[in-house]
Structure formats: structure tokens, C-alpha cells
mmCIF file of C-alpha atoms in Angstrom:
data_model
loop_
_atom_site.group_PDB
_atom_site.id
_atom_site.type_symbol
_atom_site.label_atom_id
_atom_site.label_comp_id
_atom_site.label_asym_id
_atom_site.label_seq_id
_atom_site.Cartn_x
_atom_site.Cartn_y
_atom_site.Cartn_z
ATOM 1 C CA UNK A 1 43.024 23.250 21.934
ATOM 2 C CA UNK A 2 41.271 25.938 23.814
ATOM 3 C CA UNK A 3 40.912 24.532 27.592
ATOM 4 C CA UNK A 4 38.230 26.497 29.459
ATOM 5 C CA UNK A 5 39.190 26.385 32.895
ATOM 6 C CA UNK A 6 36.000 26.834 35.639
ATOM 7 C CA UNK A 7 38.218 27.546 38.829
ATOM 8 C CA UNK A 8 40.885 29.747 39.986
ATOM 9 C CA UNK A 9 42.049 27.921 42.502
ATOM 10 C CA UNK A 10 45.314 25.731 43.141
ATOM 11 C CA UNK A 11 44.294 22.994 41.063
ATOM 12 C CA UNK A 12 43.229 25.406 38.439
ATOM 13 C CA UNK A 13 47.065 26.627 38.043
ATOM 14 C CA UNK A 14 48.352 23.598 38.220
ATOM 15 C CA UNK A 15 46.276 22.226 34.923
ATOM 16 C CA UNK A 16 46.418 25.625 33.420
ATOM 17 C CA UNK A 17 50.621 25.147 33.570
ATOM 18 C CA UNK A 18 50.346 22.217 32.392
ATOM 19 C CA UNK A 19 48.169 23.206 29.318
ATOM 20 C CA UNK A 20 49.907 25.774 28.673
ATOM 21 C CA UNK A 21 52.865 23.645 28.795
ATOM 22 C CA UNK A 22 51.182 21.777 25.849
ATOM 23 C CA UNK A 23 50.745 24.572 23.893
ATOM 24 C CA UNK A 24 47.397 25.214 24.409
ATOM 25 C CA UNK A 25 45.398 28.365 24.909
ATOM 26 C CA UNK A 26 43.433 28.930 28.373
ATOM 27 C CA UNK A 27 40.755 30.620 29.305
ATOM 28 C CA UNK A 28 39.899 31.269 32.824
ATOM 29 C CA UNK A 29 36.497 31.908 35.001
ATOM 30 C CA UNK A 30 35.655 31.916 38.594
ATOM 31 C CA UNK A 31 33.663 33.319 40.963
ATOM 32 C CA UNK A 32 35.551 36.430 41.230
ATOM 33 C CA UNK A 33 36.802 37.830 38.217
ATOM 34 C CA UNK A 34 39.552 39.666 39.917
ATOM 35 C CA UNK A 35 41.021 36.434 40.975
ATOM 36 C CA UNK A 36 40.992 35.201 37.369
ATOM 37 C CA UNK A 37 42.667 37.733 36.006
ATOM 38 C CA UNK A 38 45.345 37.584 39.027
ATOM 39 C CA UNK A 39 45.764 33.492 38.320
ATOM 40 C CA UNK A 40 46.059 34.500 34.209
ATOM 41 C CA UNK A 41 48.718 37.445 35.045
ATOM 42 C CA UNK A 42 50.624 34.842 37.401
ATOM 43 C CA UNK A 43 50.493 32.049 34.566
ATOM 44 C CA UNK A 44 51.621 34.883 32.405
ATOM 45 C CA UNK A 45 54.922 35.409 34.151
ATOM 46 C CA UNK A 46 55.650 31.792 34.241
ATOM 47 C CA UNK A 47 55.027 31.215 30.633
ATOM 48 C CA UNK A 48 55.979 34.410 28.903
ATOM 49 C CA UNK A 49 54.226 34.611 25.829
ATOM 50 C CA UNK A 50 51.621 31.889 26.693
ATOM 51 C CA UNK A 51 48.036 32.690 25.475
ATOM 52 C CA UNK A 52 46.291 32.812 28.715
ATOM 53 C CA UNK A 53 43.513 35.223 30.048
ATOM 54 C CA UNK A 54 40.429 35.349 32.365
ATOM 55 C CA UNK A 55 37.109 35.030 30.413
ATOM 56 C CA UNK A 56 33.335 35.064 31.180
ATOM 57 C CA UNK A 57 30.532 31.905 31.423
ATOM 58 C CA UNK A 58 29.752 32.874 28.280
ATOM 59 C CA UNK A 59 33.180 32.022 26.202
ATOM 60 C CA UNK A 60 32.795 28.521 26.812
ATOM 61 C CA UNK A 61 31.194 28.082 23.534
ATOM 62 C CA UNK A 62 34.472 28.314 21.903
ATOM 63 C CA UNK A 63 35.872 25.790 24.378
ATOM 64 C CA UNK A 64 37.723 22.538 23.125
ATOM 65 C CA UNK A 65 37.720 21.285 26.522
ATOM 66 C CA UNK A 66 36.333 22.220 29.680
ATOM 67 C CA UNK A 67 37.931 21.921 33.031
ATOM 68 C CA UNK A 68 35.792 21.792 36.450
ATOM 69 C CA UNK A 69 38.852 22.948 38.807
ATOM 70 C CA UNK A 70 36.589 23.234 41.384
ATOM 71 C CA UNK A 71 34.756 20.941 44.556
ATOM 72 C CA UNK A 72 32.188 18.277 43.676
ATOM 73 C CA UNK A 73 29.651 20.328 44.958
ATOM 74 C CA UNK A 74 30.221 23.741 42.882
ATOM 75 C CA UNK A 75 31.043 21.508 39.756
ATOM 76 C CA UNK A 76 27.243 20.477 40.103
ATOM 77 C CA UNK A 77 26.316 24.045 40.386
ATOM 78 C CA UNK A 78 28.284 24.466 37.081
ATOM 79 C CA UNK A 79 27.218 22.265 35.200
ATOM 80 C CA UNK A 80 23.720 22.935 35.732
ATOM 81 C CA UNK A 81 23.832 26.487 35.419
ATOM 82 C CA UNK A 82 25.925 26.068 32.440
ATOM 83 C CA UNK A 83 23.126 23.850 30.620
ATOM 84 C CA UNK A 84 23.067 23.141 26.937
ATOM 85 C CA UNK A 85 26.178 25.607 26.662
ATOM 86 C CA UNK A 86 28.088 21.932 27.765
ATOM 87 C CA UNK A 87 25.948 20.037 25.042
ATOM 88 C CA UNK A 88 29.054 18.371 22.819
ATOM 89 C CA UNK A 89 31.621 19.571 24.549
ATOM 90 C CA UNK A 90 34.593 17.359 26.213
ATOM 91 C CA UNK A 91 33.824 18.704 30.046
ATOM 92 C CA UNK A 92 36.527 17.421 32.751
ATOM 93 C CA UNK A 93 35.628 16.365 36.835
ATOM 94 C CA UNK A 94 38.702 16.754 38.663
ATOM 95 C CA UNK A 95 37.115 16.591 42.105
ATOM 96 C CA UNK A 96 36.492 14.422 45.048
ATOM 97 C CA UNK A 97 33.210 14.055 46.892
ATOM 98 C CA UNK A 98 35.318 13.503 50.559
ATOM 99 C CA UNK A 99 34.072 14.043 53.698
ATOM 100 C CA UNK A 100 36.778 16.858 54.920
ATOM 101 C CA UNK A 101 35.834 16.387 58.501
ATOM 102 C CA UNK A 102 37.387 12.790 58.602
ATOM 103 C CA UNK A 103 38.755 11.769 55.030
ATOM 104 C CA UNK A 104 37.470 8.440 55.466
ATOM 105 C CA UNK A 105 34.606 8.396 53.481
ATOM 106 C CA UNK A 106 33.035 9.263 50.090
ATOM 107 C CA UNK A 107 29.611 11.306 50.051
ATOM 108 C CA UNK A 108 28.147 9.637 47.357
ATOM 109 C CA UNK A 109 26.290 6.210 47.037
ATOM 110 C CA UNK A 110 28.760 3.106 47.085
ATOM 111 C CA UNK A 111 27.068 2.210 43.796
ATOM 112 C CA UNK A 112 28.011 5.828 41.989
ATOM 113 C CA UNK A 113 30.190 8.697 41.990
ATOM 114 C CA UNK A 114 30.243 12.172 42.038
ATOM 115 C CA UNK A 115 31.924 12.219 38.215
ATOM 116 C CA UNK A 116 28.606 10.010 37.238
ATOM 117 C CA UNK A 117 26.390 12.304 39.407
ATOM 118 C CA UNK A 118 27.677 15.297 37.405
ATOM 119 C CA UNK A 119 27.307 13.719 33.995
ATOM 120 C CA UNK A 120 23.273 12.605 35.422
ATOM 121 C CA UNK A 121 23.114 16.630 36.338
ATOM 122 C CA UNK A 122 24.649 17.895 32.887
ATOM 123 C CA UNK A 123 22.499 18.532 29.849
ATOM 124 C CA UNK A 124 22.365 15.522 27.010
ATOM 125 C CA UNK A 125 25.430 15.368 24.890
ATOM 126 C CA UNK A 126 27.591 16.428 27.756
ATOM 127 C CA UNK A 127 30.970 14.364 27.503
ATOM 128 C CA UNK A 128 31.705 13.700 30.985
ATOM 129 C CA UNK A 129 34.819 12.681 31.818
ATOM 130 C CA UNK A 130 37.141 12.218 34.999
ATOM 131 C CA UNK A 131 40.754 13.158 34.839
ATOM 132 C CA UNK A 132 43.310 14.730 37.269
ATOM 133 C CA UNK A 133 41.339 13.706 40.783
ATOM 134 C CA UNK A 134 44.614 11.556 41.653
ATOM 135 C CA UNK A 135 47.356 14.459 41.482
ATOM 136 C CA UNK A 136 47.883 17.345 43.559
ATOM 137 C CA UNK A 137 48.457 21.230 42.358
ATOM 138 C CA UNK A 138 52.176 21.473 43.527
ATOM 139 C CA UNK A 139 53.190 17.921 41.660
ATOM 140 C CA UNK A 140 51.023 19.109 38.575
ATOM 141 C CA UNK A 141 52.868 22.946 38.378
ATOM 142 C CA UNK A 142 56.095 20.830 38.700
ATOM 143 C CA UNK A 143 54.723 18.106 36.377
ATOM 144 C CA UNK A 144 56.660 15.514 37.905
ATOM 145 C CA UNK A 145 57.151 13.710 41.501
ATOM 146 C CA UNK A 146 61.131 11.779 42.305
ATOM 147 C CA UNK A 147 61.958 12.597 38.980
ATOM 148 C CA UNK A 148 59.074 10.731 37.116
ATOM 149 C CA UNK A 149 56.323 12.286 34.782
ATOM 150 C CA UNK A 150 52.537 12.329 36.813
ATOM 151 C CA UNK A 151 50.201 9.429 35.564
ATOM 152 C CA UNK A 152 47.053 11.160 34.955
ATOM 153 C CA UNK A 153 43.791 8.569 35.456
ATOM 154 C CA UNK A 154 41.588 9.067 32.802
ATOM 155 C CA UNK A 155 37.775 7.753 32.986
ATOM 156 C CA UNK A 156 34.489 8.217 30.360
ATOM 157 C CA UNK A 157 31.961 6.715 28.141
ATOM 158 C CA UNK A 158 32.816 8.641 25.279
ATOM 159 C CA UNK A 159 36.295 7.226 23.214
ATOM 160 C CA UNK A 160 36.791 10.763 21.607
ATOM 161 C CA UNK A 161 36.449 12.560 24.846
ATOM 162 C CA UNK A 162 38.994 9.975 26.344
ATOM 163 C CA UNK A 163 41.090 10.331 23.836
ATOM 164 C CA UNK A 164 41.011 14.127 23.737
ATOM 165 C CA UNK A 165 41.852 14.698 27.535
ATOM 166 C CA UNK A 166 44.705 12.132 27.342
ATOM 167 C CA UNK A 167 45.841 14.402 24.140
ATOM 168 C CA UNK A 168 45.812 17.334 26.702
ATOM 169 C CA UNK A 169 47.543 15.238 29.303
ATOM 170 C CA UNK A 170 50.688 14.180 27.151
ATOM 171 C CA UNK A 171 51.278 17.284 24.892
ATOM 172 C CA UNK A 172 51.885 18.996 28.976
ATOM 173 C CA UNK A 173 54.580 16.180 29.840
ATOM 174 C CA UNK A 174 52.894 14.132 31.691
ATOM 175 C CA UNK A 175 51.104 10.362 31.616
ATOM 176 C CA UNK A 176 47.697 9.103 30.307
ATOM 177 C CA UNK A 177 46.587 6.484 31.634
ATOM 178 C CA UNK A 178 42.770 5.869 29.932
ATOM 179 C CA UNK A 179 41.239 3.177 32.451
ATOM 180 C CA UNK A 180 37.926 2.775 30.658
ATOM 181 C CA UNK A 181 34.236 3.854 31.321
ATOM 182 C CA UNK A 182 32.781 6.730 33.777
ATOM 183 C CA UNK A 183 32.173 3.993 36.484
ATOM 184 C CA UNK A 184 35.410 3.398 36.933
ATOM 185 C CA UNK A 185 35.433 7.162 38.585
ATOM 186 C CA UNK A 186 33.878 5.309 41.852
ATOM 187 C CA UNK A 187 37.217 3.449 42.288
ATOM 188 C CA UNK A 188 39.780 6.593 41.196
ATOM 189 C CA UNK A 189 38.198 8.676 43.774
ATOM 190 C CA UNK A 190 38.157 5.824 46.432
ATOM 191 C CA UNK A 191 42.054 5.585 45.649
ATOM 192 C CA UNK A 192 42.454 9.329 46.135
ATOM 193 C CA UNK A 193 40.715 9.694 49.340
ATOM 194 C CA UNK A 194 43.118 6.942 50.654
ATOM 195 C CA UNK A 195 45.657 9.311 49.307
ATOM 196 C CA UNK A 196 44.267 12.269 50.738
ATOM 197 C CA UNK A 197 43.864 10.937 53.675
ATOM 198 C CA UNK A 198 47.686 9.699 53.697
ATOM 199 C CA UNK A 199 48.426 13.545 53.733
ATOM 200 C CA UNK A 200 47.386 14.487 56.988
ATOM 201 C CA UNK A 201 49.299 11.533 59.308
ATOM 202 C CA UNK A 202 51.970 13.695 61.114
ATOM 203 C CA UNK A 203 54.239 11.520 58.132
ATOM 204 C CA UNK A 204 52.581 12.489 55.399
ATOM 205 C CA UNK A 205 54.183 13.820 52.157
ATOM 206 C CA UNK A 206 53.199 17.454 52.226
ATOM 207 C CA UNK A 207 50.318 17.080 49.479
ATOM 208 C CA UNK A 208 53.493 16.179 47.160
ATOM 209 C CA UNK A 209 53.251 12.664 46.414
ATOM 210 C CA UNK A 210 52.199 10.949 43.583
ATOM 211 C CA UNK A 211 49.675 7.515 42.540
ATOM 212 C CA UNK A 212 51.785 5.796 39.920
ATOM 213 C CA UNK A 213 51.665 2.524 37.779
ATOM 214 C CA UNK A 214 54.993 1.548 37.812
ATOM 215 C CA UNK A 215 56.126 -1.640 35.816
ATOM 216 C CA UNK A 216 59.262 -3.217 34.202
#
């Protein structure tokens, strides 16, 4: 696949290894294009002869998949000024809507979340789905946490968008774990601001610790 990566960020290198653990080819965009091309030229070195490179808005069209490594509220911006250029494609919300100040609340309505707010703000034919909320960037350049792979929560409406992220997930080493429609966002982002929040008691685990299903 071709993953289109919106975000140059920590969490952007850590899905970006991961990819390009898979075998994929990424394409990177940000804000600043200077910092894409410094994230591509890092990835670069730590996967000689990966195919990895910055890009512009405008190569999404040749996207497979399309990553939103970035906070709820700029993944809105994106996917609105992005439009009909997301129409069809598989597009993926990796973010929380916390409140930072405290960590113990969501900003969104108890009865939504920000993964269905984005897919109400995307244009029609936008497959929406949430995916890598519940892992950190250090676990997901390591791709594993006490010696087990990362389960990777996977939520959306669409079965062939599902399917197609947890294709992305396993090919880089780690676990899919499909948990059913886009509501089900509401409760993976509840679970990963309790594990957020876990990361700032003076015994926390250094933003290295992983959510796992774990059974015999």
C-alpha cells in the first residue's frame, strides 16, 4: 500500500516505522515541509532502502490509506480542507480529544467522539476509521512493549476499511484487534485517556506502556 501520512510528528514516525516495516511505501506532509523531509531522511536511515519521502496535499490521490498523525483538532482542519480529495479513500483518526490541562476528561459529547465528529466533518464516501489512539510513538518505533507485539484497536463502519488498516497493522508486526463499528471510538478513547492520564502520576511508565488483551 501507499500510506499517506498527515503529520510529522512523534506519532507520525512511529506508524511510518511501522509501515515501512510492512513493506509499504510512505508519503509524508505537514505543516512545514522542512520537517517532512527531516522525518523521511530520519526514517531513511533506519530503514535503508525503504521507499519513504515528504509529499504535498495534493499526492493524496494516489493514497491507499491515509493517516491523521495529528491532534483531534487539526485532523478536523484536514479533513475539511482536504474535501472530496478523501471521497473513497481508507482515512485513519489516531487522536484523542483530551483535555491536556487535567486528563480527566474528553471534549466531545458523552454520546459521540471525536473519530465520529471527523467522519460527520469529512466529505461523503470518506472511510473513517479509528486505529492507533491506544499506543504511544516510542512502543510503536519499537513495535513491541515486555517483549509482546502492540494490540492495535481498530474501529469503523466500513468492513473493507477495517480490514485494510488491520492489513497495515499486521504486515508491521504488530496486533489487530477489529472491535466493530465507529461508535465504539467513544469507548477506545475513554480507555486511552485513563491511560494517558496513568502517565503523568510521579509512577507512571514513561509514555512506554502498553493496553493489551491478554488471554490463555
Amino acid at each position: 500500500m501507499q500510506v499517506f501520512i498527515v503529520g510529522t510528528g512523534n506519532m507520525a514516525g512511529g506508524i511510518a516505522t511501522r509501515a515501512l516495516a510492512g513493506g509499504h511505501t510512505v508519503r509524508l506532509v505537514g505543516t512545514d515541509p522542512a520537517k517532512a523531509t527531516a522525518l523521511a531522511d530520519a526514517l531513511g536511515e533506519r530503514a535503508p532502502g525503504a521507499d519513504v519521502a515528504p509529499a504535498v496535499p495534493d499526492a493524496v490521490g494516489s493514497a491507499d490509506v491515509v493517516v491523521l498523525a495529528v491532534p483531534f483538532d487539526a485532523a478536523r482542519q484536514v479533513v475539511t480542507e482536504y474535501g472530496d480529495r478523501l471521497a473513497g479513500k481508507t482515512v485513519v483518526d489516531i487522536s484523542n480529544p483530551v483535555d491536556f490541562s487535567t486528563f480527566d476528561s474528553l471534549t466531545v459529547p458523552a454520546d459521540s467522539s471525536g473519530a465520529q465528529q471527523l467522519a460527520e466533518a469529512a466529505a461523503p464516501g470518506t472511510h473513517l476509521v479509528k486505529a492507533f489512539n491506544t499506543t504511544f510513538a516510542g512502543a510503536l518505533v519499537a513495535g513491541e512493549v515486555g517483549g509482546l507485539p502492540l494490540d492495535v484497536f481498530i474501529a469503523g463502519d466500513d468492513a473493507a476499511a477495517r480490514d485494510q488498516v488491520a492489513e497495515l497493522v499486521a504486515s508491521g508486526g504488530l496486533n489487530p484487534v477489529v472491535v466493530g463499528a465507529l461508535r465504539h471510538a467513544r469507548e477506545l478513547e475513554g480507555i486511552q485517556l485513563l491511560h494517558m492520564a496513568l502517565q503523568t502520576r510521579p509512577e507512571g511508565h514513561g509514555w512506554m506502556s502498553a493496553i493489551k488483551i491478554v488471554a490463555p
